[in-house]
Amino acid sequence: MNPPDLNLLATLDVLLTEGSVAAAARRLDLSPSAMSRALARLRETTGDPLLVRAGRGLVPTPRAQELREQVRHLVEDARAVLRPVAEPDLGRLERAFRIGSSEGFVESFGAALVERAGRDAPGVRLWFVQKPDRSGSGLRDGWVDLETGVAGPMTGPEIRMRALFSDRFVGVVRTSHPFATSPPGLSDYIAAGHAQVARGTRAHGPVDRALEAAGTARRVVTVVGGFAGALAMARDTDLVATVPERHTEGLRRGLASFPLPVTVPPVTVSLLWHPRMDADPAHRWLRRCVIESCGENRNPGRPAP
């Protein structure tokens, strides 16, 4: 059995509404003969004459009367499915979004993002969670709606991304540390004790690679799992933490920062999402909010990235 031609639904809807082959043909911009052929196909498909002659006009059969409202709703639903997605009514939007990030993002950008989103959509709830890795698995699995961070070789090739800002590494110490008032040279920097940040078992980051290229290495006293841990060590000891400047702005309050005595390439912090969310209007709006919020938090005196 051949599948039915669903295009006939729209034709049937117009025929039942107009009750006239000629009027239906004009409405659909068809010739009367083409409309007559369409009616013949409908009669064959439904097994019912649908419209029969009554004097000079046509009247619907009981089957046609039974179908009229059902067909109208089906055609309206089909048009709604195929219509481009409308922008959401943000004032009435009730939705929760999960944003995966590493520590420091919420402290530096979270308040601005919550405030920015709340101005448009007070019913939206933002749920900040720690992302497990850089592979984008949380985005693929739908566990998070957005991620922020530095894309790398592990990031899935299908993941969409938009650069948020460029970031540089700085050294951080407590305010009573000698480096707080007198930035160190390379020899003093590597001789100091360091709190190194390592993700999982990877303890050789961009700072270490830059030092290695310069033929030296820093003296690592302790290894911690994130920026917050490194900065906590710097706050309460004479250890040096080396972290990305803008990303940890909120975490570095009350600490002293200094430029590194070795050239370390900057990193680009990006916004990442799965392509299935590309066309979702509410998701597009949230992406704009993140981009604007990160832009509003530029450090004074630094050029926009």
PDB file of C-alpha atoms in Angstrom:
ATOM      1  CA  MET A   1       0.000   0.000   0.000  1.00  0.00           C
ATOM      2  CA  ASN A   2       1.403   3.346  -1.052  1.00  0.00           C
ATOM      3  CA  PRO A   3       1.662   6.002   1.689  1.00  0.00           C
ATOM      4  CA  PRO A   4      -0.925   8.803   1.379  1.00  0.00           C
ATOM      5  CA  ASP A   5       0.054  12.117  -0.195  1.00  0.00           C
ATOM      6  CA  LEU A   6      -0.024  14.481   2.774  1.00  0.00           C
ATOM      7  CA  ASN A   7      -0.134  17.463   0.411  1.00  0.00           C
ATOM      8  CA  LEU A   8      -3.759  16.517  -0.194  1.00  0.00           C
ATOM      9  CA  LEU A   9      -4.619  17.564   3.362  1.00  0.00           C
ATOM     10  CA  ALA A  10      -4.173  21.261   2.549  1.00  0.00           C
ATOM     11  CA  THR A  11      -6.252  20.828  -0.626  1.00  0.00           C
ATOM     12  CA  LEU A  12      -8.996  19.024   1.281  1.00  0.00           C
ATOM     13  CA  ASP A  13      -9.023  21.761   3.939  1.00  0.00           C
ATOM     14  CA  VAL A  14      -9.604  24.457   1.296  1.00  0.00           C
ATOM     15  CA  LEU A  15     -12.235  22.409  -0.558  1.00  0.00           C
ATOM     16  CA  LEU A  16     -14.230  21.757   2.595  1.00  0.00           C
ATOM     17  CA  THR A  17     -13.960  25.405   3.626  1.00  0.00           C
ATOM     18  CA  GLU A  18     -14.983  26.848   0.238  1.00  0.00           C
ATOM     19  CA  GLY A  19     -17.488  24.151  -0.792  1.00  0.00           C
ATOM     20  CA  SER A  20     -16.625  24.938  -4.417  1.00  0.00           C
ATOM     21  CA  VAL A  21     -14.036  23.567  -6.827  1.00  0.00           C
ATOM     22  CA  ALA A  22     -13.747  26.915  -8.623  1.00  0.00           C
ATOM     23  CA  ALA A  23     -13.355  28.933  -5.379  1.00  0.00           C
ATOM     24  CA  ALA A  24     -10.817  26.444  -4.002  1.00  0.00           C
ATOM     25  CA  ALA A  25      -8.855  26.601  -7.267  1.00  0.00           C
ATOM     26  CA  ARG A  26      -8.691  30.403  -7.076  1.00  0.00           C
ATOM     27  CA  ARG A  27      -7.561  30.312  -3.452  1.00  0.00           C
ATOM     28  CA  LEU A  28      -4.791  27.799  -4.201  1.00  0.00           C
ATOM     29  CA  ASP A  29      -3.889  29.456  -7.506  1.00  0.00           C
ATOM     30  CA  LEU A  30      -4.710  26.314  -9.499  1.00  0.00           C
ATOM     31  CA  SER A  31      -6.723  25.770 -12.626  1.00  0.00           C
ATOM     32  CA  PRO A  32     -10.266  24.335 -12.185  1.00  0.00           C
ATOM     33  CA  SER A  33      -9.172  21.156 -14.022  1.00  0.00           C
ATOM     34  CA  ALA A  34      -6.194  20.692 -11.659  1.00  0.00           C
ATOM     35  CA  MET A  35      -8.502  21.135  -8.672  1.00  0.00           C
ATOM     36  CA  SER A  36     -10.966  18.641 -10.131  1.00  0.00           C
ATOM     37  CA  ARG A  37      -8.150  16.118 -10.472  1.00  0.00           C
ATOM     38  CA  ALA A  38      -7.131  16.772  -6.855  1.00  0.00           C
ATOM     39  CA  LEU A  39     -10.738  16.166  -5.725  1.00  0.00           C
ATOM     40  CA  ALA A  40     -10.769  12.905  -7.671  1.00  0.00           C
ATOM     41  CA  ARG A  41      -7.595  11.796  -5.884  1.00  0.00           C
ATOM     42  CA  LEU A  42      -9.106  12.724  -2.527  1.00  0.00           C
ATOM     43  CA  ARG A  43     -12.226  10.689  -3.303  1.00  0.00           C
ATOM     44  CA  GLU A  44     -10.076   7.710  -4.271  1.00  0.00           C
ATOM     45  CA  THR A  45      -7.883   8.050  -1.157  1.00  0.00           C
ATOM     46  CA  THR A  46     -10.742   8.462   1.362  1.00  0.00           C
ATOM     47  CA  GLY A  47     -13.226   6.160  -0.363  1.00  0.00           C
ATOM     48  CA  ASP A  48     -15.895   8.870  -0.114  1.00  0.00           C
ATOM     49  CA  PRO A  49     -17.253  11.406  -2.657  1.00  0.00           C
ATOM     50  CA  LEU A  50     -16.735  14.197  -0.082  1.00  0.00           C
ATOM     51  CA  LEU A  51     -18.538  16.865  -2.161  1.00  0.00           C
ATOM     52  CA  VAL A  52     -21.610  16.042  -4.242  1.00  0.00           C
ATOM     53  CA  ARG A  53     -23.738  18.049  -6.647  1.00  0.00           C
ATOM     54  CA  ALA A  54     -26.820  19.746  -5.204  1.00  0.00           C
ATOM     55  CA  GLY A  55     -28.439  22.031  -7.754  1.00  0.00           C
ATOM     56  CA  ARG A  56     -25.788  24.444  -8.999  1.00  0.00           C
ATOM     57  CA  GLY A  57     -23.487  23.913  -6.039  1.00  0.00           C
ATOM     58  CA  LEU A  58     -21.746  21.210  -4.043  1.00  0.00           C
ATOM     59  CA  VAL A  59     -22.619  19.969  -0.575  1.00  0.00           C
ATOM     60  CA  PRO A  60     -20.425  17.946   1.806  1.00  0.00           C
ATOM     61  CA  THR A  61     -21.145  14.322   2.569  1.00  0.00           C
ATOM     62  CA  PRO A  62     -21.459  13.189   6.208  1.00  0.00           C
ATOM     63  CA  ARG A  63     -17.872  11.914   5.977  1.00  0.00           C
ATOM     64  CA  ALA A  64     -16.695  15.350   4.773  1.00  0.00           C
ATOM     65  CA  GLN A  65     -18.536  17.069   7.628  1.00  0.00           C
ATOM     66  CA  GLU A  66     -16.910  14.652  10.046  1.00  0.00           C
ATOM     67  CA  LEU A  67     -13.448  15.416   8.625  1.00  0.00           C
ATOM     68  CA  ARG A  68     -13.765  19.209   8.370  1.00  0.00           C
ATOM     69  CA  GLU A  69     -12.577  20.185  11.865  1.00  0.00           C
ATOM     70  CA  GLN A  70     -10.064  17.366  12.105  1.00  0.00           C
ATOM     71  CA  VAL A  71      -8.438  18.341   8.791  1.00  0.00           C
ATOM     72  CA  ARG A  72      -8.380  22.023   9.759  1.00  0.00           C
ATOM     73  CA  HIS A  73      -6.539  21.246  12.988  1.00  0.00           C
ATOM     74  CA  LEU A  74      -4.087  18.938  11.208  1.00  0.00           C
ATOM     75  CA  VAL A  75      -3.252  21.610   8.629  1.00  0.00           C
ATOM     76  CA  GLU A  76      -2.852  24.284  11.307  1.00  0.00           C
ATOM     77  CA  ASP A  77      -0.568  22.000  13.330  1.00  0.00           C
ATOM     78  CA  ALA A  78       1.517  21.208  10.238  1.00  0.00           C
ATOM     79  CA  ARG A  79       1.898  24.903   9.438  1.00  0.00           C
ATOM     80  CA  ALA A  80       2.962  25.566  13.027  1.00  0.00           C
ATOM     81  CA  VAL A  81       5.598  22.810  12.815  1.00  0.00           C
ATOM     82  CA  LEU A  82       7.029  24.189   9.566  1.00  0.00           C
ATOM     83  CA  ARG A  83       6.875  27.839  10.604  1.00  0.00           C
ATOM     84  CA  PRO A  84      10.210  29.415  11.644  1.00  0.00           C
ATOM     85  CA  VAL A  85      10.637  29.408  15.410  1.00  0.00           C
ATOM     86  CA  ALA A  86       9.474  32.680  16.920  1.00  0.00           C
ATOM     87  CA  GLU A  87      11.509  34.605  19.444  1.00  0.00           C
ATOM     88  CA  PRO A  88      10.456  33.628  22.984  1.00  0.00           C
ATOM     89  CA  ASP A  89       8.481  35.911  25.249  1.00  0.00           C
ATOM     90  CA  LEU A  90      11.366  36.398  27.668  1.00  0.00           C
ATOM     91  CA  GLY A  91       9.171  38.051  30.273  1.00  0.00           C
ATOM     92  CA  ARG A  92       7.199  34.787  30.568  1.00  0.00           C
ATOM     93  CA  LEU A  93      10.010  32.331  29.921  1.00  0.00           C
ATOM     94  CA  GLU A  94      10.307  29.707  32.662  1.00  0.00           C
ATOM     95  CA  ARG A  95      13.418  27.608  32.074  1.00  0.00           C
ATOM     96  CA  ALA A  96      16.557  26.396  33.824  1.00  0.00           C
ATOM     97  CA  PHE A  97      19.929  26.401  32.057  1.00  0.00           C
ATOM     98  CA  ARG A  98      23.009  24.516  33.225  1.00  0.00           C
ATOM     99  CA  ILE A  99      26.351  26.192  32.532  1.00  0.00           C
ATOM    100  CA  GLY A 100      29.548  24.188  32.939  1.00  0.00           C
ATOM    101  CA  SER A 101      32.717  26.092  33.795  1.00  0.00           C
ATOM    102  CA  SER A 102      35.929  25.848  35.770  1.00  0.00           C
ATOM    103  CA  GLU A 103      36.360  27.634  39.088  1.00  0.00           C
ATOM    104  CA  GLY A 104      36.821  31.361  38.749  1.00  0.00           C
ATOM    105  CA  PHE A 105      34.205  31.941  36.053  1.00  0.00           C
ATOM    106  CA  VAL A 106      31.302  32.300  38.477  1.00  0.00           C
ATOM    107  CA  GLU A 107      33.326  34.516  40.829  1.00  0.00           C
ATOM    108  CA  SER A 108      34.403  36.785  37.959  1.00  0.00           C
ATOM    109  CA  PHE A 109      31.380  36.783  35.636  1.00  0.00           C
ATOM    110  CA  GLY A 110      28.495  35.023  37.398  1.00  0.00           C
ATOM    111  CA  ALA A 111      26.929  38.078  39.054  1.00  0.00           C
ATOM    112  CA  ALA A 112      26.953  40.104  35.831  1.00  0.00           C
ATOM    113  CA  LEU A 113      25.434  37.176  33.904  1.00  0.00           C
ATOM    114  CA  VAL A 114      22.673  36.564  36.453  1.00  0.00           C
ATOM    115  CA  GLU A 115      21.836  40.268  36.491  1.00  0.00           C
ATOM    116  CA  ARG A 116      21.907  40.508  32.680  1.00  0.00           C
ATOM    117  CA  ALA A 117      19.661  37.464  32.200  1.00  0.00           C
ATOM    118  CA  GLY A 118      17.304  38.581  34.972  1.00  0.00           C
ATOM    119  CA  ARG A 119      16.625  41.907  33.273  1.00  0.00           C
ATOM    120  CA  ASP A 120      15.128  40.126  30.270  1.00  0.00           C
ATOM    121  CA  ALA A 121      13.801  36.913  31.764  1.00  0.00           C
ATOM    122  CA  PRO A 122      13.153  36.943  35.530  1.00  0.00           C
ATOM    123  CA  GLY A 123      11.744  33.402  35.290  1.00  0.00           C
ATOM    124  CA  VAL A 124      15.015  31.911  34.051  1.00  0.00           C
ATOM    125  CA  ARG A 125      17.256  30.072  36.522  1.00  0.00           C
ATOM    126  CA  LEU A 126      20.974  29.668  35.855  1.00  0.00           C
ATOM    127  CA  TRP A 127      22.630  26.599  37.328  1.00  0.00           C
ATOM    128  CA  PHE A 128      26.439  26.823  37.372  1.00  0.00           C
ATOM    129  CA  VAL A 129      28.178  23.444  37.570  1.00  0.00           C
ATOM    130  CA  GLN A 130      31.788  22.274  37.470  1.00  0.00           C
ATOM    131  CA  LYS A 131      32.619  20.764  34.086  1.00  0.00           C
ATOM    132  CA  PRO A 132      34.468  17.439  34.312  1.00  0.00           C
ATOM    133  CA  ASP A 133      36.818  17.855  31.317  1.00  0.00           C
ATOM    134  CA  ARG A 134      37.369  19.636  28.002  1.00  0.00           C
ATOM    135  CA  SER A 135      35.899  16.939  25.765  1.00  0.00           C
ATOM    136  CA  GLY A 136      32.413  18.471  25.541  1.00  0.00           C
ATOM    137  CA  SER A 137      30.812  15.228  26.773  1.00  0.00           C
ATOM    138  CA  GLY A 138      28.413  17.187  28.985  1.00  0.00           C
ATOM    139  CA  LEU A 139      27.209  19.140  25.950  1.00  0.00           C
ATOM    140  CA  ARG A 140      26.803  16.000  23.832  1.00  0.00           C
ATOM    141  CA  ASP A 141      24.906  14.193  26.585  1.00  0.00           C
ATOM    142  CA  GLY A 142      22.691  17.197  27.319  1.00  0.00           C
ATOM    143  CA  TRP A 143      23.926  17.363  30.907  1.00  0.00           C
ATOM    144  CA  VAL A 144      24.803  21.041  30.407  1.00  0.00           C
ATOM    145  CA  ASP A 145      23.448  23.642  27.973  1.00  0.00           C
ATOM    146  CA  LEU A 146      26.605  25.725  27.691  1.00  0.00           C
ATOM    147  CA  GLU A 147      30.246  25.496  28.682  1.00  0.00           C
ATOM    148  CA  THR A 148      32.989  28.074  29.036  1.00  0.00           C
ATOM    149  CA  GLY A 149      36.683  27.360  28.841  1.00  0.00           C
ATOM    150  CA  VAL A 150      39.699  26.820  26.636  1.00  0.00           C
ATOM    151  CA  ALA A 151      39.013  24.476  23.735  1.00  0.00           C
ATOM    152  CA  GLY A 152      41.683  21.880  23.104  1.00  0.00           C
ATOM    153  CA  PRO A 153      42.434  18.711  21.128  1.00  0.00           C
ATOM    154  CA  MET A 154      39.977  16.776  23.292  1.00  0.00           C
ATOM    155  CA  THR A 155      37.050  19.022  22.368  1.00  0.00           C
ATOM    156  CA  GLY A 156      34.700  17.190  20.013  1.00  0.00           C
ATOM    157  CA  PRO A 157      34.841  18.411  16.393  1.00  0.00           C
ATOM    158  CA  GLU A 158      31.091  18.982  16.283  1.00  0.00           C
ATOM    159  CA  ILE A 159      31.083  21.403  19.224  1.00  0.00           C
ATOM    160  CA  ARG A 160      30.233  25.009  18.315  1.00  0.00           C
ATOM    161  CA  MET A 161      32.271  27.770  19.920  1.00  0.00           C
ATOM    162  CA  ARG A 162      32.513  31.546  20.133  1.00  0.00           C
ATOM    163  CA  ALA A 163      35.535  33.351  21.613  1.00  0.00           C
ATOM    164  CA  LEU A 164      34.687  35.320  24.760  1.00  0.00           C
ATOM    165  CA  PHE A 165      38.038  36.926  25.612  1.00  0.00           C
ATOM    166  CA  SER A 166      41.788  36.500  25.461  1.00  0.00           C
ATOM    167  CA  ASP A 167      43.538  35.921  28.768  1.00  0.00           C
ATOM    168  CA  ARG A 168      47.138  36.117  29.967  1.00  0.00           C
ATOM    169  CA  PHE A 169      48.822  34.363  32.876  1.00  0.00           C
ATOM    170  CA  VAL A 170      49.972  36.360  35.896  1.00  0.00           C
ATOM    171  CA  GLY A 171      51.780  35.506  39.107  1.00  0.00           C
ATOM    172  CA  VAL A 172      49.814  35.939  42.316  1.00  0.00           C
ATOM    173  CA  VAL A 173      51.080  36.288  45.907  1.00  0.00           C
ATOM    174  CA  ARG A 174      49.784  37.567  49.216  1.00  0.00           C
ATOM    175  CA  THR A 175      50.207  41.275  49.821  1.00  0.00           C
ATOM    176  CA  SER A 176      53.030  40.765  52.339  1.00  0.00           C
ATOM    177  CA  HIS A 177      55.133  38.797  49.847  1.00  0.00           C
ATOM    178  CA  PRO A 178      58.247  40.570  48.440  1.00  0.00           C
ATOM    179  CA  PHE A 179      56.942  40.016  44.884  1.00  0.00           C
ATOM    180  CA  ALA A 180      53.874  42.118  45.719  1.00  0.00           C
ATOM    181  CA  THR A 181      55.877  45.340  45.529  1.00  0.00           C
ATOM    182  CA  SER A 182      58.860  44.214  43.458  1.00  0.00           C
ATOM    183  CA  PRO A 183      57.973  41.944  40.515  1.00  0.00           C
ATOM    184  CA  PRO A 184      60.565  39.167  40.229  1.00  0.00           C
ATOM    185  CA  GLY A 185      63.014  38.453  37.450  1.00  0.00           C
ATOM    186  CA  LEU A 186      63.199  34.979  35.980  1.00  0.00           C
ATOM    187  CA  SER A 187      65.759  33.639  38.469  1.00  0.00           C
ATOM    188  CA  ASP A 188      63.764  34.821  41.493  1.00  0.00           C
ATOM    189  CA  TYR A 189      60.493  33.545  39.986  1.00  0.00           C
ATOM    190  CA  ILE A 190      61.723  29.991  39.411  1.00  0.00           C
ATOM    191  CA  ALA A 191      63.507  29.874  42.783  1.00  0.00           C
ATOM    192  CA  ALA A 192      60.318  30.713  44.688  1.00  0.00           C
ATOM    193  CA  GLY A 193      57.996  27.953  45.840  1.00  0.00           C
ATOM    194  CA  HIS A 194      55.025  27.403  43.528  1.00  0.00           C
ATOM    195  CA  ALA A 195      51.512  26.035  43.875  1.00  0.00           C
ATOM    196  CA  GLN A 196      50.960  24.394  40.503  1.00  0.00           C
ATOM    197  CA  VAL A 197      47.542  23.790  38.948  1.00  0.00           C
ATOM    198  CA  ALA A 198      47.062  20.382  37.349  1.00  0.00           C
ATOM    199  CA  ARG A 199      43.932  18.948  35.698  1.00  0.00           C
ATOM    200  CA  GLY A 200      43.823  15.248  36.477  1.00  0.00           C
ATOM    201  CA  THR A 201      47.254  13.752  35.870  1.00  0.00           C
ATOM    202  CA  ARG A 202      48.375  16.570  33.539  1.00  0.00           C
ATOM    203  CA  ALA A 203      50.881  18.644  35.540  1.00  0.00           C
ATOM    204  CA  HIS A 204      52.756  20.256  32.669  1.00  0.00           C
ATOM    205  CA  GLY A 205      50.877  23.336  31.508  1.00  0.00           C
ATOM    206  CA  PRO A 206      51.590  26.370  29.310  1.00  0.00           C
ATOM    207  CA  VAL A 207      53.715  28.091  31.986  1.00  0.00           C
ATOM    208  CA  ASP A 208      55.908  25.005  32.360  1.00  0.00           C
ATOM    209  CA  ARG A 209      56.268  24.673  28.594  1.00  0.00           C
ATOM    210  CA  ALA A 210      57.334  28.326  28.321  1.00  0.00           C
ATOM    211  CA  LEU A 211      59.915  27.847  31.087  1.00  0.00           C
ATOM    212  CA  GLU A 212      61.129  24.656  29.456  1.00  0.00           C
ATOM    213  CA  ALA A 213      61.618  26.526  26.178  1.00  0.00           C
ATOM    214  CA  ALA A 214      63.710  29.048  28.135  1.00  0.00           C
ATOM    215  CA  GLY A 215      65.835  26.199  29.473  1.00  0.00           C
ATOM    216  CA  THR A 216      64.593  26.240  33.056  1.00  0.00           C
ATOM    217  CA  ALA A 217      61.778  25.095  35.370  1.00  0.00           C
ATOM    218  CA  ARG A 218      60.011  26.407  38.436  1.00  0.00           C
ATOM    219  CA  ARG A 219      60.233  24.877  41.912  1.00  0.00           C
ATOM    220  CA  VAL A 220      56.876  23.207  42.515  1.00  0.00           C
ATOM    221  CA  VAL A 221      56.082  22.698  46.199  1.00  0.00           C
ATOM    222  CA  THR A 222      52.486  21.525  45.851  1.00  0.00           C
ATOM    223  CA  VAL A 223      50.078  20.565  43.097  1.00  0.00           C
ATOM    224  CA  VAL A 224      46.373  21.441  43.345  1.00  0.00           C
ATOM    225  CA  GLY A 225      43.387  20.645  41.187  1.00  0.00           C
ATOM    226  CA  GLY A 226      42.262  24.141  40.300  1.00  0.00           C
ATOM    227  CA  PHE A 227      42.779  27.886  40.390  1.00  0.00           C
ATOM    228  CA  ALA A 228      40.903  28.324  43.660  1.00  0.00           C
ATOM    229  CA  GLY A 229      43.228  25.907  45.447  1.00  0.00           C
ATOM    230  CA  ALA A 230      46.359  27.568  44.067  1.00  0.00           C
ATOM    231  CA  LEU A 231      45.136  31.008  45.105  1.00  0.00           C
ATOM    232  CA  ALA A 232      44.225  29.739  48.578  1.00  0.00           C
ATOM    233  CA  MET A 233      47.805  28.558  48.956  1.00  0.00           C
ATOM    234  CA  ALA A 234      49.121  31.927  47.804  1.00  0.00           C
ATOM    235  CA  ARG A 235      46.830  33.709  50.235  1.00  0.00           C
ATOM    236  CA  ASP A 236      48.044  31.836  53.308  1.00  0.00           C
ATOM    237  CA  THR A 237      51.679  31.008  52.440  1.00  0.00           C
ATOM    238  CA  ASP A 238      54.639  32.461  50.548  1.00  0.00           C
ATOM    239  CA  LEU A 239      53.909  30.212  47.575  1.00  0.00           C
ATOM    240  CA  VAL A 240      53.328  31.722  44.127  1.00  0.00           C
ATOM    241  CA  ALA A 241      50.220  30.874  42.131  1.00  0.00           C
ATOM    242  CA  THR A 242      50.258  31.393  38.360  1.00  0.00           C
ATOM    243  CA  VAL A 243      46.757  31.731  36.922  1.00  0.00           C
ATOM    244  CA  PRO A 244      44.866  33.344  34.005  1.00  0.00           C
ATOM    245  CA  GLU A 245      44.213  36.980  34.878  1.00  0.00           C
ATOM    246  CA  ARG A 246      40.676  37.761  33.751  1.00  0.00           C
ATOM    247  CA  HIS A 247      39.212  34.353  34.458  1.00  0.00           C
ATOM    248  CA  THR A 248      40.289  34.526  38.113  1.00  0.00           C
ATOM    249  CA  GLU A 249      39.586  38.206  38.751  1.00  0.00           C
ATOM    250  CA  GLY A 250      36.963  37.412  41.377  1.00  0.00           C
ATOM    251  CA  LEU A 251      39.166  34.829  43.085  1.00  0.00           C
ATOM    252  CA  ARG A 252      42.208  37.125  43.242  1.00  0.00           C
ATOM    253  CA  ARG A 253      40.598  39.876  45.328  1.00  0.00           C
ATOM    254  CA  GLY A 254      42.847  40.814  48.250  1.00  0.00           C
ATOM    255  CA  LEU A 255      45.933  39.340  46.567  1.00  0.00           C
ATOM    256  CA  ALA A 256      48.765  40.983  44.625  1.00  0.00           C
ATOM    257  CA  SER A 257      49.455  40.146  40.980  1.00  0.00           C
ATOM    258  CA  PHE A 258      52.567  40.658  38.865  1.00  0.00           C
ATOM    259  CA  PRO A 259      53.506  40.064  35.199  1.00  0.00           C
ATOM    260  CA  LEU A 260      55.451  36.894  34.495  1.00  0.00           C
ATOM    261  CA  PRO A 261      59.163  37.190  33.707  1.00  0.00           C
ATOM    262  CA  VAL A 262      58.746  34.673  30.863  1.00  0.00           C
ATOM    263  CA  THR A 263      56.604  34.943  27.744  1.00  0.00           C
ATOM    264  CA  VAL A 264      53.610  32.623  27.967  1.00  0.00           C
ATOM    265  CA  PRO A 265      51.187  32.585  25.007  1.00  0.00           C
ATOM    266  CA  PRO A 266      47.740  33.953  25.880  1.00  0.00           C
ATOM    267  CA  VAL A 267      44.760  31.613  25.998  1.00  0.00           C
ATOM    268  CA  THR A 268      41.344  32.177  24.467  1.00  0.00           C
ATOM    269  CA  VAL A 269      38.353  31.498  26.716  1.00  0.00           C
ATOM    270  CA  SER A 270      35.396  30.448  24.590  1.00  0.00           C
ATOM    271  CA  LEU A 271      31.694  29.765  24.877  1.00  0.00           C
ATOM    272  CA  LEU A 272      30.842  26.224  23.729  1.00  0.00           C
ATOM    273  CA  TRP A 273      27.560  24.502  22.894  1.00  0.00           C
ATOM    274  CA  HIS A 274      26.222  21.512  20.967  1.00  0.00           C
ATOM    275  CA  PRO A 275      24.902  22.118  17.419  1.00  0.00           C
ATOM    276  CA  ARG A 276      21.470  20.748  18.304  1.00  0.00           C
ATOM    277  CA  MET A 277      20.959  23.954  20.332  1.00  0.00           C
ATOM    278  CA  ASP A 278      22.000  26.299  17.488  1.00  0.00           C
ATOM    279  CA  ALA A 279      18.487  27.307  16.449  1.00  0.00           C
ATOM    280  CA  ASP A 280      16.838  27.265  19.874  1.00  0.00           C
ATOM    281  CA  PRO A 281      15.737  30.911  20.422  1.00  0.00           C
ATOM    282  CA  ALA A 282      16.070  30.853  24.217  1.00  0.00           C
ATOM    283  CA  HIS A 283      19.508  29.281  23.941  1.00  0.00           C
ATOM    284  CA  ARG A 284      20.582  31.930  21.404  1.00  0.00           C
ATOM    285  CA  TRP A 285      19.407  34.620  23.819  1.00  0.00           C
ATOM    286  CA  LEU A 286      21.416  33.075  26.675  1.00  0.00           C
ATOM    287  CA  ARG A 287      24.533  32.926  24.502  1.00  0.00           C
ATOM    288  CA  ARG A 288      24.155  36.656  23.827  1.00  0.00           C
ATOM    289  CA  CYS A 289      23.827  37.266  27.566  1.00  0.00           C
ATOM    290  CA  VAL A 290      27.068  35.384  28.289  1.00  0.00           C
ATOM    291  CA  ILE A 291      28.957  37.261  25.565  1.00  0.00           C
ATOM    292  CA  GLU A 292      27.712  40.635  26.818  1.00  0.00           C
ATOM    293  CA  SER A 293      28.393  39.811  30.464  1.00  0.00           C
ATOM    294  CA  CYS A 294      31.977  38.782  29.815  1.00  0.00           C
ATOM    295  CA  GLY A 295      32.466  41.959  27.822  1.00  0.00           C
ATOM    296  CA  GLU A 296      31.159  44.108  30.675  1.00  0.00           C
ATOM    297  CA  ASN A 297      33.779  42.634  33.039  1.00  0.00           C
ATOM    298  CA  ARG A 298      36.887  43.850  31.245  1.00  0.00           C
ATOM    299  CA  ASN A 299      39.629  44.846  33.635  1.00  0.00           C
ATOM    300  CA  PRO A 300      40.080  48.629  33.868  1.00  0.00           C
ATOM    301  CA  GLY A 301      42.935  49.919  31.744  1.00  0.00           C
ATOM    302  CA  ARG A 302      43.166  46.779  29.600  1.00  0.00           C
ATOM    303  CA  PRO A 303      42.187  46.828  25.941  1.00  0.00           C
ATOM    304  CA  ALA A 304      39.204  44.769  24.896  1.00  0.00           C
ATOM    305  CA  PRO A 305      40.278  41.390  23.469  1.00  0.00           C
TER     306      PRO A 305
END
